[in-house]
Amino acid sequence: MAQLRAYVVLDRMEMETEAVYGVLPRVRMVFKNCGATPSRKGRMRYGFDVFGAPEDVPGVDGLQARSLPDLAPGQESFDEFVLDRQDWAKWKEPMKSGALALYAYGRIEYETAFEDGGHSTNFRLLFSSVGRQFPDGRFFACPDGNDSD
């Protein structure tokens, strides 16, 4: 049975498809409070990098952090940014060939309205050309690395 509290998740993540064809990619991350109470004091630690397999993705310690706004139940918020030019230059060809895949990974930390010590949601998403050829710019959840307390 679910607790009466906030549950903040990375609801979806997209990358502009034209980024694949030479323009620097713009990534949009959409966060949502799926719980029944407000979330407060949110922070997200995240990273982007290319790896050969999901098990190669490192933990979240030392990753850059961003603040998240307080979210009412059902409310969404988004963060949008452009990937680093040098990173994209070295990632693009191995991704096109299928040798490597782009992973977005991190942790969302937040408090509930009840100040119960805080909660977290871990995420690991994959953006790969293998079998998809970048059809619509969506990231897909990996089988492991996605959980919430």
mmCIF file of C-alpha atoms in Angstrom:
data_model
loop_
_atom_site.group_PDB
_atom_site.id
_atom_site.type_symbol
_atom_site.label_atom_id
_atom_site.label_comp_id
_atom_site.label_asym_id
_atom_site.label_seq_id
_atom_site.Cartn_x
_atom_site.Cartn_y
_atom_site.Cartn_z
ATOM 1 C CA MET A 1 0.000 0.000 0.000
ATOM 2 C CA ALA A 2 1.388 3.412 -0.983
ATOM 3 C CA GLN A 3 2.057 5.992 1.688
ATOM 4 C CA LEU A 4 0.272 9.318 1.724
ATOM 5 C CA ARG A 5 3.282 11.411 0.640
ATOM 6 C CA ALA A 6 5.072 12.916 -2.334
ATOM 7 C CA TYR A 7 6.662 10.648 -4.959
ATOM 8 C CA VAL A 8 8.880 12.682 -7.300
ATOM 9 C CA VAL A 9 10.018 10.906 -10.475
ATOM 10 C CA LEU A 10 11.698 11.696 -13.772
ATOM 11 C CA ASP A 11 8.505 11.294 -15.798
ATOM 12 C CA ARG A 12 10.077 11.544 -19.253
ATOM 13 C CA MET A 13 13.198 12.668 -21.016
ATOM 14 C CA GLU A 14 13.606 13.678 -24.640
ATOM 15 C CA MET A 15 16.367 14.817 -26.951
ATOM 16 C CA GLU A 16 15.618 16.781 -30.107
ATOM 17 C CA THR A 17 15.936 14.377 -33.001
ATOM 18 C CA GLU A 18 17.707 16.892 -35.233
ATOM 19 C CA ALA A 19 20.561 16.753 -32.729
ATOM 20 C CA VAL A 20 21.512 13.421 -34.216
ATOM 21 C CA TYR A 21 22.181 15.036 -37.565
ATOM 22 C CA GLY A 22 24.787 17.562 -36.463
ATOM 23 C CA VAL A 23 23.178 20.188 -34.239
ATOM 24 C CA LEU A 24 24.085 20.169 -30.553
ATOM 25 C CA PRO A 25 21.428 18.181 -28.717
ATOM 26 C CA ARG A 26 18.917 19.920 -26.488
ATOM 27 C CA VAL A 27 17.678 17.629 -23.719
ATOM 28 C CA ARG A 28 14.434 18.108 -21.810
ATOM 29 C CA MET A 29 13.851 16.371 -18.467
ATOM 30 C CA VAL A 30 10.299 16.418 -17.067
ATOM 31 C CA PHE A 31 9.796 15.789 -13.352
ATOM 32 C CA LYS A 32 6.461 14.958 -11.770
ATOM 33 C CA ASN A 33 5.120 14.571 -8.262
ATOM 34 C CA CYS A 34 3.027 11.407 -8.555
ATOM 35 C CA GLY A 35 2.161 11.459 -4.864
ATOM 36 C CA ALA A 36 -0.723 12.866 -2.861
ATOM 37 C CA THR A 37 1.174 15.581 -0.930
ATOM 38 C CA PRO A 38 3.564 18.384 -1.974
ATOM 39 C CA SER A 39 7.311 17.859 -2.346
ATOM 40 C CA ARG A 40 9.787 20.418 -1.041
ATOM 41 C CA LYS A 41 13.495 21.222 -1.216
ATOM 42 C CA GLY A 42 14.112 19.051 -4.273
ATOM 43 C CA ARG A 43 17.567 18.435 -5.725
ATOM 44 C CA MET A 44 18.663 16.350 -8.640
ATOM 45 C CA ARG A 45 22.131 14.906 -9.229
ATOM 46 C CA TYR A 46 22.631 13.667 -12.758
ATOM 47 C CA GLY A 47 25.152 12.707 -15.392
ATOM 48 C CA PHE A 48 25.279 11.938 -19.096
ATOM 49 C CA ASP A 49 27.898 9.734 -20.688
ATOM 50 C CA VAL A 50 28.316 6.917 -23.185
ATOM 51 C CA PHE A 51 28.896 3.339 -22.088
ATOM 52 C CA GLY A 52 28.965 -0.071 -23.712
ATOM 53 C CA ALA A 53 26.530 -1.654 -21.243
ATOM 54 C CA PRO A 54 24.186 -0.600 -18.415
ATOM 55 C CA GLU A 55 26.417 -2.197 -15.786
ATOM 56 C CA ASP A 56 29.196 0.251 -16.765
ATOM 57 C CA VAL A 57 27.144 3.253 -15.576
ATOM 58 C CA PRO A 58 28.675 4.620 -12.343
ATOM 59 C CA GLY A 59 26.920 5.737 -9.168
ATOM 60 C CA VAL A 60 25.705 9.256 -8.489
ATOM 61 C CA ASP A 61 28.329 10.381 -5.962
ATOM 62 C CA GLY A 62 30.157 13.438 -7.246
ATOM 63 C CA LEU A 63 27.643 14.289 -9.959
ATOM 64 C CA GLN A 64 26.579 17.871 -10.563
ATOM 65 C CA ALA A 65 23.418 18.986 -8.774
ATOM 66 C CA ARG A 66 20.481 21.244 -9.620
ATOM 67 C CA SER A 67 17.639 22.458 -7.450
ATOM 68 C CA LEU A 68 14.078 21.460 -8.245
ATOM 69 C CA PRO A 69 11.020 23.586 -7.447
ATOM 70 C CA ASP A 70 8.484 22.538 -4.854
ATOM 71 C CA LEU A 71 5.843 20.428 -6.608
ATOM 72 C CA ALA A 72 2.157 20.071 -5.772
ATOM 73 C CA PRO A 73 0.526 16.651 -6.238
ATOM 74 C CA GLY A 74 0.330 15.911 -9.980
ATOM 75 C CA GLN A 75 2.439 18.948 -10.888
ATOM 76 C CA GLU A 76 5.211 18.752 -13.478
ATOM 77 C CA SER A 77 8.350 20.821 -13.867
ATOM 78 C CA PHE A 78 11.032 20.626 -16.512
ATOM 79 C CA ASP A 79 14.695 21.362 -16.974
ATOM 80 C CA GLU A 80 16.146 21.912 -20.434
ATOM 81 C CA PHE A 81 19.773 22.204 -21.459
ATOM 82 C CA VAL A 82 22.211 21.644 -24.310
ATOM 83 C CA LEU A 83 24.802 18.871 -24.105
ATOM 84 C CA ASP A 84 28.449 19.872 -24.133
ATOM 85 C CA ARG A 85 29.919 20.368 -27.629
ATOM 86 C CA GLN A 86 33.101 18.353 -26.952
ATOM 87 C CA ASP A 87 31.217 15.484 -25.352
ATOM 88 C CA TRP A 88 28.741 15.312 -28.247
ATOM 89 C CA ALA A 89 31.573 15.360 -30.802
ATOM 90 C CA LYS A 90 33.214 12.301 -29.230
ATOM 91 C CA TRP A 91 29.910 10.458 -28.567
ATOM 92 C CA LYS A 92 28.082 10.864 -31.865
ATOM 93 C CA GLU A 93 29.892 8.358 -34.099
ATOM 94 C CA PRO A 94 30.130 5.507 -31.545
ATOM 95 C CA MET A 95 26.420 5.993 -30.885
ATOM 96 C CA LYS A 96 25.531 5.907 -34.588
ATOM 97 C CA SER A 97 27.515 2.690 -35.049
ATOM 98 C CA GLY A 98 25.840 1.056 -32.043
ATOM 99 C CA ALA A 99 29.157 0.539 -30.235
ATOM 100 C CA LEU A 100 28.069 2.788 -27.355
ATOM 101 C CA ALA A 101 24.814 4.180 -26.001
ATOM 102 C CA LEU A 102 24.108 7.459 -24.221
ATOM 103 C CA TYR A 103 22.936 7.054 -20.630
ATOM 104 C CA ALA A 104 21.300 9.617 -18.377
ATOM 105 C CA TYR A 105 21.559 8.639 -14.744
ATOM 106 C CA GLY A 106 21.103 10.212 -11.359
ATOM 107 C CA ARG A 107 19.093 10.690 -8.193
ATOM 108 C CA ILE A 108 16.237 13.002 -7.209
ATOM 109 C CA GLU A 109 16.182 13.906 -3.515
ATOM 110 C CA TYR A 110 13.296 15.729 -1.857
ATOM 111 C CA GLU A 111 11.337 16.214 1.326
ATOM 112 C CA THR A 112 7.620 15.834 1.823
ATOM 113 C CA ALA A 113 5.258 18.295 3.455
ATOM 114 C CA PHE A 114 5.538 16.174 6.603
ATOM 115 C CA GLU A 115 9.341 16.676 6.863
ATOM 116 C CA ASP A 116 9.861 12.967 7.363
ATOM 117 C CA GLY A 117 13.587 12.893 6.698
ATOM 118 C CA GLY A 118 13.569 12.977 2.927
ATOM 119 C CA HIS A 119 13.169 10.543 0.065
ATOM 120 C CA SER A 120 14.939 9.728 -3.171
ATOM 121 C CA THR A 121 14.341 8.341 -6.642
ATOM 122 C CA ASN A 122 17.175 6.862 -8.717
ATOM 123 C CA PHE A 123 16.981 6.857 -12.498
ATOM 124 C CA ARG A 124 18.924 5.332 -15.384
ATOM 125 C CA LEU A 125 17.776 5.932 -18.932
ATOM 126 C CA LEU A 126 19.185 4.887 -22.291
ATOM 127 C CA PHE A 127 19.311 6.664 -25.637
ATOM 128 C CA SER A 128 20.572 4.229 -28.261
ATOM 129 C CA SER A 129 20.626 4.029 -32.027
ATOM 130 C CA VAL A 130 20.684 0.238 -32.050
ATOM 131 C CA GLY A 131 17.512 -1.002 -33.752
ATOM 132 C CA ARG A 132 15.889 2.432 -33.547
ATOM 133 C CA GLN A 133 18.072 4.859 -35.497
ATOM 134 C CA PHE A 134 17.019 7.709 -33.188
ATOM 135 C CA PRO A 135 13.339 7.598 -34.217
ATOM 136 C CA ASP A 136 11.814 10.147 -31.916
ATOM 137 C CA GLY A 137 14.420 11.412 -29.476
ATOM 138 C CA ARG A 138 13.087 9.560 -26.428
ATOM 139 C CA PHE A 139 15.141 8.009 -23.690
ATOM 140 C CA PHE A 140 14.090 4.563 -22.467
ATOM 141 C CA ALA A 141 14.260 3.234 -18.893
ATOM 142 C CA CYS A 142 16.945 0.614 -18.269
ATOM 143 C CA PRO A 143 15.908 -2.637 -16.579
ATOM 144 C CA ASP A 144 18.030 -1.744 -13.516
ATOM 145 C CA GLY A 145 18.870 1.513 -11.761
ATOM 146 C CA ASN A 146 15.332 2.887 -11.475
ATOM 147 C CA ASP A 147 13.885 2.814 -7.972
ATOM 148 C CA SER A 148 12.334 4.965 -5.293
ATOM 149 C CA ASP A 149 12.212 4.653 -1.514
#
